Amino acid sequence: MPQQAQLNHIIDQIGQTILGKHEQIKLALSCLFAGGHLLIEDIPGIGKTTLAKVLSGCMGLEFRRVQFTSDMLPGDILGSTIFDRTTSEFIFHPGPVFTQVLLADEINRATPKTQSALLEAMEERQVTTDRETRLLPEPFFVIATQNPVELSGTFLLPESQMDRFLMRIELGYPDRAAERQLLLGDTIQRQALTYTQQCLTPQDVLKLQHQVRAVDAAEPFIAYLQDILAFSRTSPHFHMGLSPRAGLALLQAAKSWAMMSGRDFVLPEDLQAILVPVVGHRLRSRDDYAEISGKRLESLFHEVAVP
């Protein structure tokens, strides 16, 4: 099967369970192929966990889920060293982070100390415990779900943690047609989740990630990206501009979107397609330090001239 047809088949396969969310599915796959991590923020019952399960099943990736709670400790995620009396040695027991797809479910219900345990793993693909560094499997993809902060029992993710996520998306309520299909075919949807067809192997995912890095970004595109970064840093609307890491995130996400669109080069529309999911959680309003809505962000960045 040609690559473009195969990618479309994967989107359709996931779409059989996650109804009416074609764009969000494509964004999640783009995040994976870009080598980043994904934050899904929405109210309970929308399908955040289901999306993570189906995506990992289609990719053939090892999947583990951690339900974050306020009493969870960093060792519950990273692992711990325990003394073995039979061998008189300390043996490290890996935590659930040693997997290919880690679902950090309701990550903002854990305390900041536990949240920070993922920082090294997400950025450097390794875990350091007891003065020993252990590499994580490849590919390594964190999908974190988060309830709105105003819900009780939640802890706001610090900016350093938010910055580790390449994208943040919302699933939102299904449209009327998709919800009707869900209500009439609940049993079918559960069966689709149980018997998810594997479309790729972990080696295929790694090849696609290497392919994304090889996508060409011409000089005019780089100049356009720099104009967007400069606008965010000088605009009176933002409390603080986008960092160089955010610029790299935009470039990598745009390359991934272009690859999924069947091209080996990026266009300005690729950057526009992923702009809000990549920068929405990195920018705050100068007036009240609140998040800026997606539509408002799009209107602001329309002020940047497209080459």
mmCIF file of C-alpha atoms in Angstrom:
data_model
loop_
_atom_site.group_PDB
_atom_site.id
_atom_site.type_symbol
_atom_site.label_atom_id
_atom_site.label_comp_id
_atom_site.label_asym_id
_atom_site.label_seq_id
_atom_site.Cartn_x
_atom_site.Cartn_y
_atom_site.Cartn_z
ATOM 1 C CA MET A 1 0.000 0.000 0.000
ATOM 2 C CA PRO A 2 1.459 3.442 -0.962
ATOM 3 C CA GLN A 3 2.373 5.565 2.034
ATOM 4 C CA GLN A 4 -0.287 8.253 1.526
ATOM 5 C CA ALA A 5 -3.038 5.653 1.159
ATOM 6 C CA GLN A 6 -1.713 3.860 4.232
ATOM 7 C CA LEU A 7 -1.807 7.026 6.342
ATOM 8 C CA ASN A 8 -5.351 7.773 5.181
ATOM 9 C CA HIS A 9 -6.311 4.196 6.072
ATOM 10 C CA ILE A 10 -4.921 4.701 9.589
ATOM 11 C CA ILE A 11 -6.961 7.888 10.035
ATOM 12 C CA ASP A 12 -10.082 6.072 8.822
ATOM 13 C CA GLN A 13 -9.332 3.111 11.103
ATOM 14 C CA ILE A 14 -9.087 5.335 14.187
ATOM 15 C CA GLY A 15 -12.104 7.301 12.975
ATOM 16 C CA GLN A 16 -14.269 4.173 13.212
ATOM 17 C CA THR A 17 -13.996 4.477 17.005
ATOM 18 C CA ILE A 18 -13.385 8.220 17.465
ATOM 19 C CA LEU A 19 -16.333 9.482 15.442
ATOM 20 C CA GLY A 20 -16.358 12.842 13.696
ATOM 21 C CA LYS A 21 -12.865 13.905 14.793
ATOM 22 C CA HIS A 22 -10.829 13.631 11.574
ATOM 23 C CA GLU A 23 -8.745 16.757 12.193
ATOM 24 C CA GLN A 24 -7.922 15.856 15.807
ATOM 25 C CA ILE A 25 -6.861 12.349 14.747
ATOM 26 C CA LYS A 26 -4.570 13.767 12.070
ATOM 27 C CA LEU A 27 -3.076 16.197 14.582
ATOM 28 C CA ALA A 28 -2.418 13.364 17.053
ATOM 29 C CA LEU A 29 -0.676 11.310 14.362
ATOM 30 C CA SER A 30 1.318 14.346 13.233
ATOM 31 C CA CYS A 31 2.472 14.820 16.818
ATOM 32 C CA LEU A 32 3.616 11.195 17.014
ATOM 33 C CA PHE A 33 5.473 11.293 13.693
ATOM 34 C CA ALA A 34 7.084 14.606 14.650
ATOM 35 C CA GLY A 35 8.573 12.904 17.718
ATOM 36 C CA GLY A 36 6.679 15.066 20.181
ATOM 37 C CA HIS A 37 4.201 14.511 22.984
ATOM 38 C CA LEU A 38 0.484 15.237 23.053
ATOM 39 C CA LEU A 39 -1.726 16.886 25.677
ATOM 40 C CA ILE A 40 -5.474 16.360 25.309
ATOM 41 C CA GLU A 41 -7.482 18.772 27.429
ATOM 42 C CA ASP A 42 -11.232 18.385 27.742
ATOM 43 C CA ILE A 43 -14.021 17.440 30.102
ATOM 44 C CA PRO A 44 -14.458 13.780 31.171
ATOM 45 C CA GLY A 45 -16.291 11.410 28.843
ATOM 46 C CA ILE A 46 -15.269 12.959 25.528
ATOM 47 C CA GLY A 47 -13.017 10.093 24.347
ATOM 48 C CA LYS A 48 -9.502 11.183 25.340
ATOM 49 C CA THR A 49 -8.453 7.795 26.732
ATOM 50 C CA THR A 50 -10.099 5.925 23.880
ATOM 51 C CA LEU A 51 -8.126 7.914 21.309
ATOM 52 C CA ALA A 52 -4.856 7.017 23.046
ATOM 53 C CA LYS A 53 -5.705 3.311 23.146
ATOM 54 C CA VAL A 54 -6.814 3.088 19.522
ATOM 55 C CA LEU A 55 -3.837 5.085 18.250
ATOM 56 C CA SER A 56 -1.298 2.869 20.016
ATOM 57 C CA GLY A 57 -3.118 -0.246 18.785
ATOM 58 C CA CYS A 58 -2.993 0.921 15.159
ATOM 59 C CA MET A 59 0.729 1.671 15.490
ATOM 60 C CA GLY A 60 1.497 -1.681 17.111
ATOM 61 C CA LEU A 61 3.150 0.101 20.031
ATOM 62 C CA GLU A 62 3.434 -1.137 23.607
ATOM 63 C CA PHE A 63 0.883 0.757 25.671
ATOM 64 C CA ARG A 64 0.665 1.500 29.378
ATOM 65 C CA ARG A 65 -1.749 3.662 31.279
ATOM 66 C CA VAL A 66 -1.112 5.497 34.532
ATOM 67 C CA GLN A 67 -4.076 6.962 36.391
ATOM 68 C CA PHE A 68 -2.654 10.039 38.089
ATOM 69 C CA THR A 69 -3.876 10.775 41.604
ATOM 70 C CA SER A 70 -2.905 13.227 44.323
ATOM 71 C CA ASP A 71 -1.141 10.549 46.400
ATOM 72 C CA MET A 72 1.042 9.260 43.546
ATOM 73 C CA LEU A 73 4.831 9.462 43.983
ATOM 74 C CA PRO A 74 7.542 9.871 41.296
ATOM 75 C CA GLY A 75 8.690 6.280 41.906
ATOM 76 C CA ASP A 76 5.256 5.037 40.908
ATOM 77 C CA ILE A 77 6.013 6.298 37.397
ATOM 78 C CA LEU A 78 9.773 5.942 37.003
ATOM 79 C CA GLY A 79 10.335 2.756 39.001
ATOM 80 C CA SER A 80 12.253 1.949 42.152
ATOM 81 C CA THR A 81 15.214 -0.032 43.420
ATOM 82 C CA ILE A 82 14.397 -2.861 45.825
ATOM 83 C CA PHE A 83 16.783 -5.055 47.813
ATOM 84 C CA ASP A 84 16.582 -8.721 46.777
ATOM 85 C CA ARG A 85 17.417 -10.981 49.722
ATOM 86 C CA THR A 86 18.041 -14.023 47.536
ATOM 87 C CA THR A 87 20.850 -12.330 45.602
ATOM 88 C CA SER A 88 21.792 -9.724 48.246
ATOM 89 C CA GLU A 89 21.630 -7.082 45.530
ATOM 90 C CA PHE A 90 19.582 -3.994 44.803
ATOM 91 C CA ILE A 91 17.451 -4.587 41.702
ATOM 92 C CA PHE A 92 15.753 -1.846 39.722
ATOM 93 C CA HIS A 93 12.119 -2.480 38.888
ATOM 94 C CA PRO A 94 11.129 -0.305 35.899
ATOM 95 C CA GLY A 95 8.006 1.794 36.234
ATOM 96 C CA PRO A 96 5.277 2.210 33.618
ATOM 97 C CA VAL A 97 7.263 4.989 31.894
ATOM 98 C CA PHE A 98 9.377 2.259 30.272
ATOM 99 C CA THR A 99 6.995 1.743 27.382
ATOM 100 C CA GLN A 100 6.419 3.121 23.886
ATOM 101 C CA VAL A 101 3.103 4.884 24.477
ATOM 102 C CA LEU A 102 2.448 6.179 27.978
ATOM 103 C CA LEU A 103 -1.036 7.442 28.732
ATOM 104 C CA ALA A 104 -0.770 9.869 31.641
ATOM 105 C CA ASP A 105 -4.454 9.938 32.454
ATOM 106 C CA GLU A 106 -5.683 13.090 34.233
ATOM 107 C CA ILE A 107 -2.118 14.300 34.689
ATOM 108 C CA ASN A 108 -3.192 17.461 36.484
ATOM 109 C CA ARG A 109 -4.635 15.462 39.384
ATOM 110 C CA ALA A 110 -1.069 14.623 40.503
ATOM 111 C CA THR A 111 1.022 16.970 42.616
ATOM 112 C CA PRO A 112 3.694 19.128 40.926
ATOM 113 C CA LYS A 113 6.434 16.883 42.347
ATOM 114 C CA THR A 114 4.993 13.867 40.564
ATOM 115 C CA GLN A 115 4.295 15.818 37.381
ATOM 116 C CA SER A 116 7.942 16.899 37.214
ATOM 117 C CA ALA A 117 9.066 13.252 37.269
ATOM 118 C CA LEU A 118 8.189 13.111 33.565
ATOM 119 C CA LEU A 119 10.301 16.113 32.522
ATOM 120 C CA GLU A 120 13.543 14.237 31.817
ATOM 121 C CA ALA A 121 11.719 11.330 30.195
ATOM 122 C CA MET A 122 9.797 13.578 27.809
ATOM 123 C CA GLU A 123 12.728 15.788 26.840
ATOM 124 C CA GLU A 124 15.704 13.402 26.791
ATOM 125 C CA ARG A 125 14.007 9.988 26.393
ATOM 126 C CA GLN A 126 15.779 8.687 29.481
ATOM 127 C CA VAL A 127 15.272 8.247 33.208
ATOM 128 C CA THR A 128 17.913 8.861 35.877
ATOM 129 C CA THR A 129 17.413 7.083 39.191
ATOM 130 C CA ASP A 130 19.981 6.120 41.823
ATOM 131 C CA ARG A 131 22.671 7.923 39.801
ATOM 132 C CA GLU A 132 22.103 5.622 36.832
ATOM 133 C CA THR A 133 20.650 6.695 33.498
ATOM 134 C CA ARG A 134 18.385 4.279 31.651
ATOM 135 C CA LEU A 135 17.209 4.844 28.087
ATOM 136 C CA LEU A 136 13.533 4.569 27.223
ATOM 137 C CA PRO A 137 12.175 2.448 24.342
ATOM 138 C CA GLU A 138 11.802 3.921 20.864
ATOM 139 C CA PRO A 139 9.548 5.413 19.790
ATOM 140 C CA PHE A 140 8.506 7.035 23.053
ATOM 141 C CA PHE A 141 5.239 8.966 22.996
ATOM 142 C CA VAL A 142 3.465 10.508 25.978
ATOM 143 C CA ILE A 143 -0.240 11.200 25.657
ATOM 144 C CA ALA A 144 -1.477 13.116 28.670
ATOM 145 C CA THR A 145 -5.107 13.877 29.349
ATOM 146 C CA GLN A 146 -6.143 16.814 31.443
ATOM 147 C CA ASN A 147 -9.427 18.020 32.849
ATOM 148 C CA PRO A 148 -10.132 21.768 32.851
ATOM 149 C CA VAL A 149 -8.291 23.442 35.712
ATOM 150 C CA GLU A 150 -11.480 24.830 37.245
ATOM 151 C CA LEU A 151 -12.565 21.287 38.139
ATOM 152 C CA SER A 152 -11.927 20.431 41.794
ATOM 153 C CA GLY A 153 -8.892 18.394 42.765
ATOM 154 C CA THR A 154 -6.606 19.551 39.955
ATOM 155 C CA PHE A 155 -3.127 21.122 39.956
ATOM 156 C CA LEU A 156 -2.116 23.579 37.244
ATOM 157 C CA LEU A 157 0.704 22.199 35.080
ATOM 158 C CA PRO A 158 3.784 24.460 35.290
ATOM 159 C CA GLU A 159 4.975 26.177 32.122
ATOM 160 C CA SER A 160 8.101 24.006 31.990
ATOM 161 C CA GLN A 161 5.880 20.925 31.869
ATOM 162 C CA MET A 162 3.478 22.410 29.320
ATOM 163 C CA ASP A 163 6.399 23.310 27.082
ATOM 164 C CA ARG A 164 7.369 19.631 26.837
ATOM 165 C CA PHE A 165 4.164 18.922 24.925
ATOM 166 C CA LEU A 166 4.511 19.532 21.217
ATOM 167 C CA MET A 167 0.752 19.947 20.815
ATOM 168 C CA ARG A 168 -2.329 20.474 22.903
ATOM 169 C CA ILE A 169 -5.699 19.625 21.393
ATOM 170 C CA GLU A 170 -9.319 19.457 22.461
ATOM 171 C CA LEU A 171 -11.720 16.826 21.195
ATOM 172 C CA GLY A 172 -14.911 18.696 21.986
ATOM 173 C CA TYR A 173 -18.456 17.394 21.798
ATOM 174 C CA PRO A 174 -19.310 15.228 18.776
ATOM 175 C CA ASP A 175 -21.583 16.709 16.142
ATOM 176 C CA ARG A 176 -25.185 15.520 16.043
ATOM 177 C CA ALA A 177 -24.635 12.907 13.324
ATOM 178 C CA ALA A 178 -21.575 11.400 15.046
ATOM 179 C CA GLU A 179 -23.301 11.330 18.420
ATOM 180 C CA ARG A 180 -26.340 9.614 16.943
ATOM 181 C CA GLN A 181 -24.085 6.991 15.357
ATOM 182 C CA LEU A 182 -22.403 6.504 18.730
ATOM 183 C CA LEU A 183 -25.703 6.127 20.574
ATOM 184 C CA LEU A 184 -27.093 3.632 18.081
ATOM 185 C CA GLY A 185 -23.922 1.575 17.766
ATOM 186 C CA ASP A 186 -22.396 1.534 21.248
ATOM 187 C CA THR A 187 -21.667 -2.198 21.110
ATOM 188 C CA ILE A 188 -20.033 -1.862 17.697
ATOM 189 C CA GLN A 189 -17.784 0.930 18.943
ATOM 190 C CA ARG A 190 -16.648 -1.162 21.902
ATOM 191 C CA GLN A 191 -15.854 -4.069 19.597
ATOM 192 C CA ALA A 192 -13.867 -1.740 17.334
ATOM 193 C CA LEU A 193 -11.836 -0.636 20.369
ATOM 194 C CA THR A 194 -11.186 -4.254 21.398
ATOM 195 C CA TYR A 195 -10.214 -5.486 17.930
ATOM 196 C CA THR A 196 -8.257 -2.514 16.637
ATOM 197 C CA GLN A 197 -6.467 -3.461 13.439
ATOM 198 C CA GLN A 198 -2.699 -2.966 13.536
ATOM 199 C CA CYS A 199 -1.663 -0.860 10.542
ATOM 200 C CA LEU A 200 2.020 -0.186 11.287
ATOM 201 C CA THR A 201 4.904 -1.624 13.290
ATOM 202 C CA PRO A 202 7.178 0.286 15.686
ATOM 203 C CA GLN A 203 9.888 0.148 13.002
ATOM 204 C CA ASP A 204 7.482 1.779 10.529
ATOM 205 C CA VAL A 205 6.799 4.568 13.018
ATOM 206 C CA LEU A 206 10.537 5.195 13.439
ATOM 207 C CA LYS A 207 10.962 5.321 9.649
ATOM 208 C CA LEU A 208 8.170 7.879 9.383
ATOM 209 C CA GLN A 209 9.785 9.964 12.124
ATOM 210 C CA HIS A 210 13.074 9.933 10.195
ATOM 211 C CA GLN A 211 11.163 10.834 7.042
ATOM 212 C CA VAL A 212 9.618 13.849 8.767
ATOM 213 C CA ARG A 213 13.064 15.144 9.685
ATOM 214 C CA ALA A 214 14.058 14.891 6.011
ATOM 215 C CA VAL A 215 11.169 17.083 4.803
ATOM 216 C CA ASP A 216 12.597 20.187 3.133
ATOM 217 C CA ALA A 217 11.990 23.662 4.547
ATOM 218 C CA ALA A 218 12.977 26.325 2.036
ATOM 219 C CA GLU A 219 14.451 29.689 2.986
ATOM 220 C CA PRO A 220 11.188 31.668 2.444
ATOM 221 C CA PHE A 221 9.395 29.273 4.798
ATOM 222 C CA ILE A 222 12.068 29.689 7.485
ATOM 223 C CA ALA A 223 11.763 33.472 7.096
ATOM 224 C CA TYR A 224 7.979 33.186 7.517
ATOM 225 C CA LEU A 225 8.446 31.105 10.660
ATOM 226 C CA GLN A 226 10.867 33.663 12.065
ATOM 227 C CA ASP A 227 8.370 36.434 11.317
ATOM 228 C CA ILE A 228 5.767 34.572 13.388
ATOM 229 C CA LEU A 229 8.223 34.155 16.269
ATOM 230 C CA ALA A 230 9.188 37.821 16.091
ATOM 231 C CA PHE A 231 5.526 38.882 16.018
ATOM 232 C CA SER A 232 4.799 36.911 19.192
ATOM 233 C CA ARG A 233 7.735 38.596 20.940
ATOM 234 C CA THR A 234 6.846 42.162 19.963
ATOM 235 C CA SER A 235 3.038 42.052 19.864
ATOM 236 C CA PRO A 236 1.271 43.940 22.670
ATOM 237 C CA HIS A 237 -1.227 41.076 22.955
ATOM 238 C CA PHE A 238 1.154 38.515 24.486
ATOM 239 C CA HIS A 239 2.704 38.460 27.943
ATOM 240 C CA MET A 240 5.788 36.650 26.643
ATOM 241 C CA GLY A 241 6.855 35.621 23.141
ATOM 242 C CA LEU A 242 7.575 32.174 21.741
ATOM 243 C CA SER A 243 10.914 30.622 22.686
ATOM 244 C CA PRO A 244 13.437 29.046 20.276
ATOM 245 C CA ARG A 245 12.152 25.642 21.456
ATOM 246 C CA ALA A 246 8.668 26.689 20.362
ATOM 247 C CA GLY A 247 10.126 27.637 16.974
ATOM 248 C CA LEU A 248 11.642 24.177 16.604
ATOM 249 C CA ALA A 249 8.309 22.658 17.639
ATOM 250 C CA LEU A 250 6.497 24.646 14.946
ATOM 251 C CA LEU A 251 9.006 23.576 12.304
ATOM 252 C CA GLN A 252 8.851 19.895 13.238
ATOM 253 C CA ALA A 253 5.053 19.850 13.455
ATOM 254 C CA ALA A 254 4.722 21.608 10.088
ATOM 255 C CA LYS A 255 7.073 19.055 8.504
ATOM 256 C CA SER A 256 5.005 16.219 9.935
ATOM 257 C CA TRP A 257 1.762 17.755 8.649
ATOM 258 C CA ALA A 258 3.344 18.154 5.187
ATOM 259 C CA MET A 259 4.479 14.518 5.194
ATOM 260 C CA MET A 260 0.987 13.361 6.119
ATOM 261 C CA SER A 261 -0.340 15.506 3.281
ATOM 262 C CA GLY A 262 1.867 13.625 0.803
ATOM 263 C CA ARG A 263 4.634 16.201 0.337
ATOM 264 C CA ASP A 264 8.371 16.227 1.039
ATOM 265 C CA PHE A 265 8.442 20.007 1.483
ATOM 266 C CA VAL A 266 6.568 22.407 3.744
ATOM 267 C CA LEU A 267 4.220 25.197 2.738
ATOM 268 C CA PRO A 268 2.889 28.141 4.773
ATOM 269 C CA GLU A 269 -0.493 26.398 5.044
ATOM 270 C CA ASP A 270 1.187 23.515 6.901
ATOM 271 C CA LEU A 271 2.372 25.979 9.527
ATOM 272 C CA GLN A 272 -1.059 27.588 9.717
ATOM 273 C CA ALA A 273 -2.733 24.179 10.186
ATOM 274 C CA ILE A 274 -0.704 23.321 13.294
ATOM 275 C CA LEU A 275 -0.148 26.825 14.674
ATOM 276 C CA VAL A 276 -2.863 26.894 17.346
ATOM 277 C CA PRO A 277 -2.267 23.334 18.708
ATOM 278 C CA VAL A 278 1.466 24.093 19.007
ATOM 279 C CA VAL A 279 1.450 27.638 20.417
ATOM 280 C CA GLY A 280 -1.941 27.816 22.163
ATOM 281 C CA HIS A 281 -0.563 26.476 25.459
ATOM 282 C CA ARG A 282 2.634 28.533 25.199
ATOM 283 C CA LEU A 283 1.151 32.028 24.969
ATOM 284 C CA ARG A 284 -0.694 34.143 27.528
ATOM 285 C CA SER A 285 -2.535 37.418 27.265
ATOM 286 C CA ARG A 286 -0.572 40.468 28.378
ATOM 287 C CA ASP A 287 -3.645 41.939 30.066
ATOM 288 C CA ASP A 288 -4.689 39.181 32.472
ATOM 289 C CA TYR A 289 -2.164 36.365 31.831
ATOM 290 C CA ALA A 290 -5.038 34.169 30.638
ATOM 291 C CA GLU A 291 -4.995 31.806 27.696
ATOM 292 C CA ILE A 292 -6.052 33.197 24.343
ATOM 293 C CA SER A 293 -8.733 31.354 22.398
ATOM 294 C CA GLY A 294 -7.811 29.523 19.213
ATOM 295 C CA LYS A 295 -9.847 31.785 16.955
ATOM 296 C CA ARG A 296 -8.303 34.858 18.552
ATOM 297 C CA LEU A 297 -4.806 33.432 18.018
ATOM 298 C CA GLU A 298 -5.558 32.744 14.365
ATOM 299 C CA SER A 299 -6.787 36.288 13.848
ATOM 300 C CA LEU A 300 -3.681 37.731 15.511
ATOM 301 C CA PHE A 301 -1.258 35.709 13.406
ATOM 302 C CA HIS A 302 -3.086 36.734 10.239
ATOM 303 C CA GLU A 303 -1.234 40.005 10.745
ATOM 304 C CA VAL A 304 1.980 38.214 9.705
ATOM 305 C CA ALA A 305 2.420 38.422 5.934
ATOM 306 C CA VAL A 306 2.577 35.088 4.111
ATOM 307 C CA PRO A 307 5.464 34.812 1.603
#
